[in-house]
XYZ file of C-alpha atoms in Angstrom:
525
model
C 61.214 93.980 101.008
C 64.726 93.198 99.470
C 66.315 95.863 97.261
C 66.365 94.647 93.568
C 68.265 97.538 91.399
C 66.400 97.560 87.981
C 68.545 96.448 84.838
C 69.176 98.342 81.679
C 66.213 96.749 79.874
C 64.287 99.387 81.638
C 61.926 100.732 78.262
C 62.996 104.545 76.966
C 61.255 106.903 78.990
C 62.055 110.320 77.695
C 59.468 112.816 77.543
C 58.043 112.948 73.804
C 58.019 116.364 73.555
C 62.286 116.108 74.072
C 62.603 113.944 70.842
C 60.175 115.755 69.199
C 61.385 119.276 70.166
C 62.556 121.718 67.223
C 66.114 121.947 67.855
C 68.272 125.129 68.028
C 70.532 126.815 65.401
C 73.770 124.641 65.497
C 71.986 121.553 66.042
C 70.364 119.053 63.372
C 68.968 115.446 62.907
C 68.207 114.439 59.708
C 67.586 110.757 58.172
C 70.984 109.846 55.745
C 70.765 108.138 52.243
C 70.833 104.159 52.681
C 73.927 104.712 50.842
C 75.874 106.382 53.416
C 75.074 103.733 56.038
C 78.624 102.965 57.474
C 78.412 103.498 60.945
C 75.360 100.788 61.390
C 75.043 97.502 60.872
C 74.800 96.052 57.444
C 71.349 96.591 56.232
C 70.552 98.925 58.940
C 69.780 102.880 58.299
C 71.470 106.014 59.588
C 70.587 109.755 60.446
C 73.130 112.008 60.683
C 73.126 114.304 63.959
C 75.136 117.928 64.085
C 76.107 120.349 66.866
C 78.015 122.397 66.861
C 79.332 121.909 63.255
C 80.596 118.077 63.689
C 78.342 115.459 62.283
C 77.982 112.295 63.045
C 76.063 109.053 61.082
C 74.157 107.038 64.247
C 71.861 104.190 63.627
C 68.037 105.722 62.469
C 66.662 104.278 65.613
C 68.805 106.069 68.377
C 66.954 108.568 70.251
C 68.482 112.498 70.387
C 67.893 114.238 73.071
C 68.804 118.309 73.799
C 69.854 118.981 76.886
C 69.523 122.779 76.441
C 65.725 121.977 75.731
C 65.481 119.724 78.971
C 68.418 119.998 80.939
C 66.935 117.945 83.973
C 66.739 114.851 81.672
C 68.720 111.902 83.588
C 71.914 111.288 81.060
C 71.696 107.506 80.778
C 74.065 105.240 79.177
C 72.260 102.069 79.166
C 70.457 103.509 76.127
C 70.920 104.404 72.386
C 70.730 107.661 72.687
C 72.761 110.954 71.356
C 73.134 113.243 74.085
C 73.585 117.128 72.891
C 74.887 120.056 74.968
C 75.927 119.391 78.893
C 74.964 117.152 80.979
C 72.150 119.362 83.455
C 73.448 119.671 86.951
C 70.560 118.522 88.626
C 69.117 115.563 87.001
C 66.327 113.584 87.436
C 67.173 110.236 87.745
C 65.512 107.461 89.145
C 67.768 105.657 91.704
C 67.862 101.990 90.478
C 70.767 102.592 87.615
C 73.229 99.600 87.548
C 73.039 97.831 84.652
C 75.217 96.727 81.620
C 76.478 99.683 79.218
C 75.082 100.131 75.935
C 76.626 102.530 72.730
C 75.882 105.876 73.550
C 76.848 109.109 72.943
C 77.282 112.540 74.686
C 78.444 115.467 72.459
C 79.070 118.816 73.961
C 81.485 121.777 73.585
C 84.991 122.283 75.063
C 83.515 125.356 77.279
C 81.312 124.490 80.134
C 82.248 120.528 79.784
C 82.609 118.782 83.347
C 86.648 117.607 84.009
C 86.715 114.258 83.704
C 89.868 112.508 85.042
C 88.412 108.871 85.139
C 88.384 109.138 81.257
C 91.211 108.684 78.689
C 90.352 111.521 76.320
C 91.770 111.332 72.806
C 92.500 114.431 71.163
C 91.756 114.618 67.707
C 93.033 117.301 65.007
C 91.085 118.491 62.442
C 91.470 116.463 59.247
C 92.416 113.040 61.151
C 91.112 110.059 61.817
C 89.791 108.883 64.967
C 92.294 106.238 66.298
C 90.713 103.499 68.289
C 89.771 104.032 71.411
C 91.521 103.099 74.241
C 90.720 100.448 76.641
C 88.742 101.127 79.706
C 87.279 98.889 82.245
C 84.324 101.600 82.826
C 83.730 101.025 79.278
C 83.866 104.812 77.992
C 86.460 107.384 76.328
C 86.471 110.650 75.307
C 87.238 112.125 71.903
C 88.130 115.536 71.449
C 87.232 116.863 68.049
C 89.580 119.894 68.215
C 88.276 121.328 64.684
C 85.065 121.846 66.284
C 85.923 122.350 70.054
C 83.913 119.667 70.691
C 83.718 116.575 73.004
C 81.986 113.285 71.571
C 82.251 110.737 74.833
C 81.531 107.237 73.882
C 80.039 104.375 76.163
C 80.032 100.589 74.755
C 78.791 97.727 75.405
C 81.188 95.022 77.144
C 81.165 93.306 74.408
C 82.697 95.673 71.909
C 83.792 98.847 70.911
C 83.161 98.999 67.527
C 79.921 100.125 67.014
C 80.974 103.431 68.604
C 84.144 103.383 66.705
C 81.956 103.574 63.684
C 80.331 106.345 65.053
C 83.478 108.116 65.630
C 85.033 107.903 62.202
C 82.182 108.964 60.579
C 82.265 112.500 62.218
C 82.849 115.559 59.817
C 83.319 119.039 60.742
C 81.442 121.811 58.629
C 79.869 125.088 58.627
C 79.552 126.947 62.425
C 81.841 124.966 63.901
C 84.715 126.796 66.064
C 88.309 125.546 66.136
C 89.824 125.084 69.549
C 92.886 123.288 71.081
C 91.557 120.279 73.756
C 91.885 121.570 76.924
C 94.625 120.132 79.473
C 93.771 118.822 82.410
C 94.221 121.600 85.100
C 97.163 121.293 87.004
C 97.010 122.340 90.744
C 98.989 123.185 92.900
C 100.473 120.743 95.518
C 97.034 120.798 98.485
C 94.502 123.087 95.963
C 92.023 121.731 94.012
C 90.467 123.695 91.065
C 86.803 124.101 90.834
C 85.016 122.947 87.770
C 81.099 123.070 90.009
C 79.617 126.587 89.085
C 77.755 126.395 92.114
C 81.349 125.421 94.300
C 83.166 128.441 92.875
C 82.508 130.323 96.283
C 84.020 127.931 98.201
C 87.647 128.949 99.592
C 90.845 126.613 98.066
C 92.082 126.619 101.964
C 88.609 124.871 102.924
C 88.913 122.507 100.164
C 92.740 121.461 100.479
C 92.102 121.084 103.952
C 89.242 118.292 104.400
C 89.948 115.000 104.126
C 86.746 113.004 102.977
C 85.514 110.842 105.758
C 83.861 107.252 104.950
C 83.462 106.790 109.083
C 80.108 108.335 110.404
C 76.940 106.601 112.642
C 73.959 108.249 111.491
C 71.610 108.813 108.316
C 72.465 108.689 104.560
C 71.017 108.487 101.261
C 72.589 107.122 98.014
C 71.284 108.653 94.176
C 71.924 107.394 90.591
C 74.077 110.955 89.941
C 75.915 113.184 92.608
C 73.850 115.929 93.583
C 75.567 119.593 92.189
C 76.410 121.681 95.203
C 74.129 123.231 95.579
C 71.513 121.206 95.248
C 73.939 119.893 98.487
C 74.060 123.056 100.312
C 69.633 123.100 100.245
C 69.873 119.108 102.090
C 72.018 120.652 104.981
C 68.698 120.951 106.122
C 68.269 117.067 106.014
C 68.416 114.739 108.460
C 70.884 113.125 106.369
C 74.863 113.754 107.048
C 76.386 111.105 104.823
C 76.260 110.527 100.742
C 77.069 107.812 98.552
C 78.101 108.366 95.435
C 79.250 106.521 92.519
C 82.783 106.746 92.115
C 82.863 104.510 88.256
C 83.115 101.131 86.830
C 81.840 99.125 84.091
C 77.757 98.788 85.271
C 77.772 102.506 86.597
C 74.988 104.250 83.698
C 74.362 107.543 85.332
C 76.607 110.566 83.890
C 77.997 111.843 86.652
C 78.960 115.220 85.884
C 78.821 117.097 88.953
C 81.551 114.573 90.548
C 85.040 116.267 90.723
C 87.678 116.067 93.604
C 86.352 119.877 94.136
C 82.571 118.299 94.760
C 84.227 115.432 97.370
C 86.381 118.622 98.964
C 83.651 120.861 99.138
C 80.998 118.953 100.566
C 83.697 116.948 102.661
C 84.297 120.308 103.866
C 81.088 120.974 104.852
C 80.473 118.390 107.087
C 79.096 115.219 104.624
C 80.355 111.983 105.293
C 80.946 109.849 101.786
C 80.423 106.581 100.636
C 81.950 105.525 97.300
C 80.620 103.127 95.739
C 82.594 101.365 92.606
C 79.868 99.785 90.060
C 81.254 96.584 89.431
C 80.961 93.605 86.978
C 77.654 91.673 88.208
C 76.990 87.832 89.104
C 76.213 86.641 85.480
C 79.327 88.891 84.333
C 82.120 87.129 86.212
C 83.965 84.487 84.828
C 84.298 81.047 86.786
C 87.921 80.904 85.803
C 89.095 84.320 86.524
C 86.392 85.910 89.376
C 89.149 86.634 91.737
C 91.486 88.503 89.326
C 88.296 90.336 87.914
C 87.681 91.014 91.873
C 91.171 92.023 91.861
C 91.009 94.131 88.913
C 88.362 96.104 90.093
C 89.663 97.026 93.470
C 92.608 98.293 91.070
C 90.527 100.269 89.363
C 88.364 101.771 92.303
C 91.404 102.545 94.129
C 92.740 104.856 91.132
C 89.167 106.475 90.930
C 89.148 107.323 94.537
C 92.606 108.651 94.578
C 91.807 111.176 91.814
C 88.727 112.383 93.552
C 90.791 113.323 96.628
C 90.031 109.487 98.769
C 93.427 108.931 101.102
C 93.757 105.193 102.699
C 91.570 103.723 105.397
C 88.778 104.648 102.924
C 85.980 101.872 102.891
C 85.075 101.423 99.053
C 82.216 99.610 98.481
C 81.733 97.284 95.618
C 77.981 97.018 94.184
C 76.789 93.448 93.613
C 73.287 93.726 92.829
C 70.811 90.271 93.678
C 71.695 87.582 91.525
C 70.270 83.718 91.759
C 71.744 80.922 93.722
C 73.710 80.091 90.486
C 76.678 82.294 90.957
C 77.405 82.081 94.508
C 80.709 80.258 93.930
C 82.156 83.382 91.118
C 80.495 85.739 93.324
C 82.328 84.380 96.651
C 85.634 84.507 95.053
C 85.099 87.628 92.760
C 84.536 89.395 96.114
C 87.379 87.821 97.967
C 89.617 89.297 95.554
C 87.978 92.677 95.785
C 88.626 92.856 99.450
C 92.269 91.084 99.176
C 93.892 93.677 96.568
C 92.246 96.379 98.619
C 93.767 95.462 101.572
C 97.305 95.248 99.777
C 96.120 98.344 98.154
C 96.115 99.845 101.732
C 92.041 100.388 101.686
C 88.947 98.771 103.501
C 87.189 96.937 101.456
C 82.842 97.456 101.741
C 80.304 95.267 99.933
C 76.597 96.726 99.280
C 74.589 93.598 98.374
C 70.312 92.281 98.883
C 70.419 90.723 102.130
C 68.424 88.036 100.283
C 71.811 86.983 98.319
C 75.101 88.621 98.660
C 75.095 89.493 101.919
C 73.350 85.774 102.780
C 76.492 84.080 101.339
C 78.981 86.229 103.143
C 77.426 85.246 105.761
C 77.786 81.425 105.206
C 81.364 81.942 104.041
C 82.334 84.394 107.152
C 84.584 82.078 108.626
C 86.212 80.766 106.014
C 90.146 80.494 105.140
C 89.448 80.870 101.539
C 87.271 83.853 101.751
C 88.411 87.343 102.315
C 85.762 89.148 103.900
C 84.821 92.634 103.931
C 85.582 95.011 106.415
C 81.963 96.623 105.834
C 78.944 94.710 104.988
C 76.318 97.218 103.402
C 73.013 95.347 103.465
C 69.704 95.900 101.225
C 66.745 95.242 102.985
C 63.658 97.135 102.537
C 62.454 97.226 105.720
C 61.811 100.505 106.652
C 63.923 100.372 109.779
C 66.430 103.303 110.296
C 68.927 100.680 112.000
C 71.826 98.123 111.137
C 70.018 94.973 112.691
C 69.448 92.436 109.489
C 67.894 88.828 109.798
C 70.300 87.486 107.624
C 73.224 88.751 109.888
C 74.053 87.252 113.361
C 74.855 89.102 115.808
C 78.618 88.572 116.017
C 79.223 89.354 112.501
C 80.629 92.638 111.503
C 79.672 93.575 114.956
C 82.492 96.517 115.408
C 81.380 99.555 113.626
C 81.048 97.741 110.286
C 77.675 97.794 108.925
C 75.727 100.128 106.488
C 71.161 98.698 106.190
C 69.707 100.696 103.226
C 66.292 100.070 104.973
C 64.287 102.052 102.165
C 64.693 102.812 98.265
C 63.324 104.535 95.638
C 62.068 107.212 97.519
C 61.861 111.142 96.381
C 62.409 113.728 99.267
C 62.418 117.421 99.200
C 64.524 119.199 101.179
C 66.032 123.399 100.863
C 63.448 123.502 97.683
C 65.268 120.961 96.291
C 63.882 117.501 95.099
C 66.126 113.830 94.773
C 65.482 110.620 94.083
C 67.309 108.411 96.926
C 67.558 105.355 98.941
C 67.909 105.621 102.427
C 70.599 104.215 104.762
C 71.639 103.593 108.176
C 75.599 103.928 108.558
C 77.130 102.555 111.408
C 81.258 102.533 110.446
C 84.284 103.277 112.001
C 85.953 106.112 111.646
C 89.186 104.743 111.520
C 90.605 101.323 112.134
C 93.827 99.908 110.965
C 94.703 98.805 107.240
C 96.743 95.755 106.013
C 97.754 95.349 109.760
C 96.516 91.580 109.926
C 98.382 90.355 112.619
C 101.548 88.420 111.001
C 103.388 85.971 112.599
C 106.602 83.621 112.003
C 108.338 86.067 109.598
C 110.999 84.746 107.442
C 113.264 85.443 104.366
C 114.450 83.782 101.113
C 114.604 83.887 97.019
C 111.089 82.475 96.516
C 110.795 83.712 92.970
C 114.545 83.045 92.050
C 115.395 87.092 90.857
C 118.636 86.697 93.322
C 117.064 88.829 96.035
C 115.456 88.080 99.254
C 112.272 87.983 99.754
C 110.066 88.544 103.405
C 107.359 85.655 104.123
C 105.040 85.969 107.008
C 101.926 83.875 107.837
C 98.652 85.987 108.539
C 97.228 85.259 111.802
C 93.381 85.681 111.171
C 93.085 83.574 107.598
C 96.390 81.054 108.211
C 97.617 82.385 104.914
C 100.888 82.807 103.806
C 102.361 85.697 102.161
C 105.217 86.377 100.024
C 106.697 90.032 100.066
C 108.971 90.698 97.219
C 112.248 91.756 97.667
C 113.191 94.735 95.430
C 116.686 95.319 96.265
C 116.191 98.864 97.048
C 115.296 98.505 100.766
C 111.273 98.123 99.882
C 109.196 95.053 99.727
C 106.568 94.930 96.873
C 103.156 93.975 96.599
C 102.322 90.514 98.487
C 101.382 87.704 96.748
C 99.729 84.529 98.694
C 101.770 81.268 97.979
C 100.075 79.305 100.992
C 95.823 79.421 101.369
C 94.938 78.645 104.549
C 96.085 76.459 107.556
C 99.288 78.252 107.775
C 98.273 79.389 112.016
C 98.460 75.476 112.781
C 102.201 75.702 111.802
C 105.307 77.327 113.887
C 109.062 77.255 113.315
C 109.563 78.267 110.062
C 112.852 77.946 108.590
C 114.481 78.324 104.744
C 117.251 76.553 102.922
C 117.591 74.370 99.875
C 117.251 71.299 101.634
C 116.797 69.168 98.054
C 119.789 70.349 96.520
C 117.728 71.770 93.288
C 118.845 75.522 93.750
C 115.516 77.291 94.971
C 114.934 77.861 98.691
C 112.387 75.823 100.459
C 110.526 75.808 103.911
C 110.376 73.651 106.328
C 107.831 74.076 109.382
C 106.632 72.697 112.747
C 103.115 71.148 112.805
C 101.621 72.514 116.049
C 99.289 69.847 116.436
C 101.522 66.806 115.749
C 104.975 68.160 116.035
C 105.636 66.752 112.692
C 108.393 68.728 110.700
C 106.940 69.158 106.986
C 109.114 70.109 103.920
C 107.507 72.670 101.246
C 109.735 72.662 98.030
C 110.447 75.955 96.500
C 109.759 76.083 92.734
């Protein structure tokens, strides 16, 4: 059986008795005059939802949910819903969640609210306007109404922002609402890392400045929608599960993840768990032909950054999720990966790729040897087969043969373990510990001004692709960022040598072909 992760067109399925629950003191949904109908669409009707004292006008169909009421409700944002109070600790989420974001809302107050350091939070006085939000490639913000002491964070769809902007100006503070500066992001101390898990407060700030999270490990794990809280951690020592994958962010990620802080990674680092991040990332029919290997690019930015502020050092394998898709996209696929695993490797990191064996993984496998394909350094392959092993009939046998493979050989599965119960998929991990990163073997290094600033820059031909690779002078004794200027074929070619052999001003090349002994001339632009 090949694992299919459900989409967000998944029908509501929220207990009835949460919707139609009589909500506490503070808290109130009530239908709005048609009249008062900005934050919708025209011709379509409003209620107006309050906690806290801050109201807000959401479309009449939205569902509301209290989280004091039913605080093991799974916080989805591939919904219209209104979220109240915080987001429960242990959820119950099902474990198929990657889909595409949809408006949605959770409002809760100042106190008790998870950090969130993957969000841009906007802080808001009382008596002003919402400005817009900013950008965000995991397609949320945060908006701190500080005349209520109240957080509002908004998910969109890809599309837009401005439904949820509507939303946002449309708040009002009144009656019980409590005043309260938005809280600053706690600033530790160089090696600590605060706490924000209730259940983590226990844990010494020596343990947690001291472990390092670990992606290598050979042995069980199991991935869920949300991270487990810590405690929920501490009952599946008893497991025979040692490693965890979690969902670090991006744009198709639709589980609220509010137990995952660098304390959580420390902490369960700490205690022994090994950790895959995973980085939910645009999907097959979401990448654009002209552009999939920036977007690829862009994303390994953006993971990168994530796994940084949750406490991730390099060597870490981040994974990319690319959920089946149809023969269709293989081409944007190829290439959005490619540049996924290229800026990670520039970026320092080992690049992983979860996948159905049935599709991804299939045409990695046909594009393995490839000059124009960057593979991954991990291949994580879904295929339900029940089979607690990496072996995959889509993968021969040479192919990410050294410690690189992660088979999630069962899903949707709910195990109890400690007293406590999660929703998972199961995996078999089989990756290095360590191996080396952006150490590709370079050959027939060389210098010149290849982008004309005046300074000289460092080229060097890759010996496993053929590529070759610019690395920018600064003037400052560093190199920057490479940049490739020559895909593929570069290994067949030896002697390289720069001048301005055309007279125009820019530095060219000029380079033995091995199998000819022809001398070739590459112009400089």
């Amino acid at each position: 059986m090949i694992h299919h992760r459900l989409r967000g067109a998944a029908s509501l399925a929220v207990a009835a008795g949460v919707l139609t629950a009589v909500l506490p003191l503070g808290l109130v949904a009530q239908a709005a005059e048609p009249g008062a109908a900005e934050p919708a669409a025209a011709g379509q009707s409003v209620k107006t939802v309050s906690y806290q004292g801050l109201s807000l006008k959401v479309p009449s169909s939205w569902a509301v949910v209290d989280l004091a009421q039913a605080p093991d409700t799974c916080v989805r944002l591939d919904r219209n819903t209104v979220y109240l109070g915080h987001p429960g600790a242990d959820q119950k989420c099902p474990t198929h969640l990657i889909g595409e974001k949809a408006d949605a809302l959770v409002v809760e107050t100042f106190a008790g609210a998870a950090e969130r350091a993957d969000l841009a939070t906007v802080a808001v006085a009382a008596g002003q306007a919402v400005p817009a939000l900013p950008d965000s490639v995991g397609q949320e913000a945060r908006v701190a109404f500080e005349g209520a002491g109240v957080y509002v964070t908004a998910s969109h769809t890809s599309s837009s922002a401005a439904a949820v902007q509507r939303i946002l100006a449309s708040a009002s503070v009144g009656a019980g609402a409590t005043a309260a500066p938005a809280p600053q992001p706690p600033k530790a101390a160089a090696g600590s890392i605060a706490a924000s898990d209730p259940a983590s407060a226990s844990a010494s700030a020596s343990a947690a400045a001291s472990a390092t999270p670990s992606t290598g490990y050979t042995g069980k794990a199991f991935d869920a929608c949300a991270a487990p809280s810590s405690g929920a951690m501490a009952d599946w020592a008893s497991s025979p599960y040692r490693g965890v994958g979690i969902y670090i962010g991006g744009p198709t990620r639709v589980c609220a993840q509010s137990n995952l802080t660098a304390s959580w990674v420390a902490q369960q680092s700490s205690a022994g768990w090994h950790l895959l991040p995973v980085y939910a990332g645009t999907q097959a029919a979401g990448i654009s032909s002209s552009n999939a290997e920036g977007q690829g690019r862009a994303a390994a930015e953006a993971a990168v950054k994530l796994a940084k502020g949750l406490g991730f050092t390099t060597a870490t394998v981040l994974y990319v999720d690319m959920e089946a898709y149809s023969s269709g996209y293989r081409t944007n696929v190829l290439n959005y990966l490619s540049g996924w695993t290229g800026r990670l490797h520039e970026l320092n990191f080992r690049s992983g790729v979860y996948s159905s064996s049935s599709s991804g993984i299939k045409d990695m496998v046909a594009a393995y040897n490839s000059s124009s394909f960057d593979r991954p350094d991990v291949a994580w392959a879904a295929n339900w087969n029940n089979v607690a092993d990496t072996n995959d009939s889509y993968i021969p046998a040479g192919y990410w043969s050294n410690h690189q493979r992660v088979h999630q050989y069962a899903g949707d599965v709910t195990e109890s373990h400690g007293g406590t119960t999660i929703n998972i998929d199961r995996n078999y991990v089989d990756v290095a510990v360590k191996a080396p990163v952006n150490d590709p073997g370079m050959t027939n290094l060389t210098a010149g001004d290849f982008n004309g600033n005046g300074k000289k820059d460092l080229v060097a031909v890759e010996v496993s692709t053929g590529k070759l690779w610019s690395y920018p002078g600064t003037g400052t004794g560093t190199l920057g960022s490479r940049v490739m200027i020559g895909n593929g074929g570069w290994n067949g070619m030896g002697n390289l040598a720069v001048g301005d052999l055309n007279r125009d001003g820019r530095d060219d090349i000029v380079a033995t072909e091995k199998s000819t002994g022809k001398l070739w001339l590459y112009p400089g632009t």
